[in-house]
Amino acid sequence: MDTTKSSKNKEKKIAIVTEVKEKVDKAKAMVFTNYQGLTHKQLETFKREVKKADAEFVATKNTLLKLALGKERVDGQEDKFQQPTGALYVYGDIVKPLKALAQLIKETEKPKIKFGLLENVVITDKDVLKLASLPSREILLAQLARMLNTPIQGFHRALNWNLQKFVMTLSAIAKSKE
């Protein structure tokens, strides 16, 4: 009977690793946190908030999470998998879910960010908070469009002013000849 119980347990763990691996492969960025000290209500509210921003927060056993991540992603970060780990998987815009995480940290002083992965590059907790302070993608695009438009507007004004000055000069010459 022990073999069926252990094989069911092993199958369950394999299914969890497979599911987490799919999330890891799909995610643009991941942030790993120690969520200890957060209440169930706080966690559920945070999960709903990040779900709106095309992200997902999941608590997973460290051993299963390390298996799903693979050695190359975890290399040098093994010591960070000692305490309970919650993973924030970001599928869409990177900034919005990080803003929600930063807001939760500001309000509760928890969870503690362990590290992050942005396109398979390890980033520190400080880097994660810097990313969270960036404006959203839409605002950045609007700022870029405004910056690209500024020289064109200046060029237009310069050309327009020269034409106006030319017309005013011709008008003054015409008045003086009358």
CSV table of C-alpha atoms in Angstrom, one decimal:
chain,number,residue,atom,x,y,z
A,1,MET,CA,0.0,0.0,0.0
A,2,ASP,CA,2.9,2.4,0.6
A,3,THR,CA,4.0,2.2,-3.0
A,4,THR,CA,0.6,3.4,-4.3
A,5,LYS,CA,0.5,6.2,-1.8
A,6,SER,CA,4.0,7.3,-2.7
A,7,SER,CA,3.4,7.0,-6.4
A,8,LYS,CA,0.2,9.1,-6.2
A,9,ASN,CA,2.2,11.7,-4.2
A,10,LYS,CA,5.0,11.6,-6.8
A,11,GLU,CA,2.5,12.0,-9.6
A,12,LYS,CA,0.9,15.0,-7.9
A,13,LYS,CA,4.4,16.6,-7.5
A,14,ILE,CA,5.2,15.9,-11.1
A,15,ALA,CA,1.9,17.6,-12.1
A,16,ILE,CA,2.7,20.6,-10.0
A,17,VAL,CA,6.2,20.9,-11.4
A,18,THR,CA,4.8,20.7,-15.0
A,19,GLU,CA,2.2,23.4,-14.2
A,20,VAL,CA,4.8,25.7,-12.7
A,21,LYS,CA,7.2,25.0,-15.6
A,22,GLU,CA,4.5,26.2,-18.0
A,23,LYS,CA,4.0,29.4,-16.0
A,24,VAL,CA,7.8,30.0,-15.9
A,25,ASP,CA,8.1,29.5,-19.7
A,26,LYS,CA,5.1,31.8,-20.4
A,27,ALA,CA,6.2,34.6,-18.0
A,28,LYS,CA,8.1,37.7,-19.2
A,29,ALA,CA,9.3,38.3,-15.7
A,30,MET,CA,9.1,36.6,-12.3
A,31,VAL,CA,9.6,38.0,-8.8
A,32,PHE,CA,10.1,35.6,-5.8
A,33,THR,CA,9.0,36.8,-2.4
A,34,ASN,CA,8.8,35.5,1.2
A,35,TYR,CA,5.1,36.0,1.9
A,36,GLN,CA,5.2,35.0,5.6
A,37,GLY,CA,3.2,37.3,7.8
A,38,LEU,CA,0.6,38.2,5.2
A,39,THR,CA,-3.0,37.3,6.1
A,40,HIS,CA,-5.1,35.1,3.8
A,41,LYS,CA,-7.2,38.2,3.0
A,42,GLN,CA,-4.2,40.3,2.1
A,43,LEU,CA,-2.9,37.5,-0.2
A,44,GLU,CA,-6.2,37.0,-1.9
A,45,THR,CA,-6.6,40.8,-2.5
A,46,PHE,CA,-3.1,40.9,-3.9
A,47,LYS,CA,-3.8,37.9,-6.2
A,48,ARG,CA,-7.0,39.6,-7.5
A,49,GLU,CA,-5.1,42.9,-8.1
A,50,VAL,CA,-2.2,41.3,-10.1
A,51,LYS,CA,-4.7,39.1,-12.1
A,52,LYS,CA,-6.2,42.3,-13.5
A,53,ALA,CA,-2.6,43.3,-14.6
A,54,ASP,CA,-2.1,39.9,-16.5
A,55,ALA,CA,0.0,38.4,-13.8
A,56,GLU,CA,-0.3,35.6,-11.2
A,57,PHE,CA,0.9,35.1,-7.7
A,58,VAL,CA,1.4,31.5,-6.6
A,59,ALA,CA,2.9,30.0,-3.5
A,60,THR,CA,4.9,26.8,-4.3
A,61,LYS,CA,7.2,24.5,-2.3
A,62,ASN,CA,10.8,25.5,-2.8
A,63,THR,CA,12.0,22.1,-4.0
A,64,LEU,CA,9.3,22.0,-6.7
A,65,LEU,CA,9.9,25.6,-7.7
A,66,LYS,CA,13.6,25.0,-8.1
A,67,LEU,CA,12.9,21.9,-10.2
A,68,ALA,CA,10.5,23.9,-12.5
A,69,LEU,CA,12.9,26.8,-12.8
A,70,GLY,CA,15.9,24.6,-13.7
A,71,LYS,CA,19.5,25.0,-12.7
A,72,GLU,CA,20.5,27.8,-15.0
A,73,ARG,CA,17.8,30.2,-13.6
A,74,VAL,CA,18.4,29.3,-10.0
A,75,ASP,CA,22.2,29.3,-10.2
A,76,GLY,CA,23.6,31.5,-7.4
A,77,GLN,CA,20.2,32.0,-5.8
A,78,GLU,CA,19.9,28.6,-3.9
A,79,ASP,CA,20.2,30.3,-0.5
A,80,LYS,CA,17.1,32.4,-1.3
A,81,PHE,CA,14.9,29.2,-1.3
A,82,GLN,CA,15.1,28.6,2.4
A,83,GLN,CA,11.9,30.2,3.6
A,84,PRO,CA,8.4,30.0,2.0
A,85,THR,CA,8.4,31.4,-1.5
A,86,GLY,CA,5.6,33.0,-3.5
A,87,ALA,CA,6.2,33.6,-7.1
A,88,LEU,CA,4.8,36.5,-9.1
A,89,TYR,CA,4.6,35.5,-12.7
A,90,VAL,CA,4.2,38.5,-15.1
A,91,TYR,CA,2.8,37.7,-18.5
A,92,GLY,CA,1.9,41.1,-19.9
A,93,ASP,CA,3.0,44.6,-18.9
A,94,ILE,CA,5.8,44.2,-16.4
A,95,VAL,CA,5.3,47.5,-14.5
A,96,LYS,CA,1.6,47.2,-13.4
A,97,PRO,CA,2.0,44.0,-11.3
A,98,LEU,CA,5.2,45.3,-9.8
A,99,LYS,CA,3.4,48.5,-8.8
A,100,ALA,CA,0.8,46.3,-7.0
A,101,LEU,CA,3.6,44.4,-5.2
A,102,ALA,CA,5.3,47.7,-4.2
A,103,GLN,CA,1.9,49.0,-2.9
A,104,LEU,CA,1.4,45.9,-0.8
A,105,ILE,CA,4.9,46.2,0.6
A,106,LYS,CA,4.3,49.9,1.3
A,107,GLU,CA,1.0,49.1,3.2
A,108,THR,CA,2.1,46.0,5.1
A,109,GLU,CA,5.9,46.0,5.0
A,110,LYS,CA,5.5,42.5,3.6
A,111,PRO,CA,6.2,40.4,1.5
A,112,LYS,CA,10.0,40.5,1.4
A,113,ILE,CA,11.4,40.4,-2.2
A,114,LYS,CA,14.0,37.7,-2.5
A,115,PHE,CA,15.0,38.3,-6.2
A,116,GLY,CA,13.5,38.5,-9.6
A,117,LEU,CA,14.0,37.2,-13.1
A,118,LEU,CA,13.5,39.6,-16.1
A,119,GLU,CA,13.9,37.7,-19.4
A,120,ASN,CA,16.1,35.1,-17.6
A,121,VAL,CA,18.4,37.7,-16.1
A,122,VAL,CA,18.6,37.8,-12.3
A,123,ILE,CA,17.6,41.2,-10.7
A,124,THR,CA,17.8,42.2,-7.1
A,125,ASP,CA,15.0,43.4,-4.8
A,126,LYS,CA,16.1,47.0,-5.4
A,127,ASP,CA,15.9,46.5,-9.1
A,128,VAL,CA,12.4,45.2,-8.8
A,129,LEU,CA,11.3,48.2,-6.8
A,130,LYS,CA,13.0,50.6,-9.4
A,131,LEU,CA,11.0,48.9,-12.1
A,132,ALA,CA,7.9,49.3,-10.0
A,133,SER,CA,8.5,53.1,-9.9
A,134,LEU,CA,8.5,53.4,-13.7
A,135,PRO,CA,5.5,54.9,-15.4
A,136,SER,CA,3.2,52.4,-17.2
A,137,ARG,CA,3.9,51.4,-20.8
A,138,GLU,CA,1.2,53.7,-22.2
A,139,ILE,CA,2.6,56.7,-20.4
A,140,LEU,CA,6.1,55.9,-21.6
A,141,LEU,CA,4.8,55.7,-25.2
A,142,ALA,CA,3.0,59.0,-24.9
A,143,GLN,CA,6.2,60.6,-23.5
A,144,LEU,CA,8.2,59.2,-26.4
A,145,ALA,CA,5.6,60.5,-29.0
A,146,ARG,CA,5.8,63.9,-27.4
A,147,MET,CA,9.6,63.9,-27.5
A,148,LEU,CA,9.6,62.9,-31.1
A,149,ASN,CA,7.0,65.5,-32.0
A,150,THR,CA,8.9,68.4,-30.2
A,151,PRO,CA,11.6,68.9,-32.9
A,152,ILE,CA,9.0,68.8,-35.6
A,153,GLN,CA,6.9,71.5,-33.9
A,154,GLY,CA,10.0,73.7,-33.4
A,155,PHE,CA,10.9,73.3,-37.1
A,156,HIS,CA,7.4,74.2,-38.1
A,157,ARG,CA,7.4,77.3,-35.8
A,158,ALA,CA,10.8,78.4,-37.3
A,159,LEU,CA,9.6,78.0,-40.9
A,160,ASN,CA,6.3,79.7,-40.0
A,161,TRP,CA,8.1,82.6,-38.3
A,162,ASN,CA,10.4,83.2,-41.3
A,163,LEU,CA,7.4,83.2,-43.6
A,164,GLN,CA,5.5,85.6,-41.3
A,165,LYS,CA,8.5,87.9,-41.1
A,166,PHE,CA,8.9,87.8,-44.9
A,167,VAL,CA,5.2,88.7,-45.4
A,168,MET,CA,5.4,91.5,-42.8
A,169,THR,CA,8.6,92.9,-44.5
A,170,LEU,CA,6.9,92.9,-47.9
A,171,SER,CA,3.8,94.5,-46.4
A,172,ALA,CA,6.0,97.3,-44.8
A,173,ILE,CA,7.8,97.8,-48.1
A,174,ALA,CA,4.4,98.1,-49.9
A,175,LYS,CA,3.1,100.6,-47.4
A,176,SER,CA,6.3,102.7,-47.6
A,177,LYS,CA,6.0,102.9,-51.5
A,178,GLU,CA,2.4,104.1,-51.3
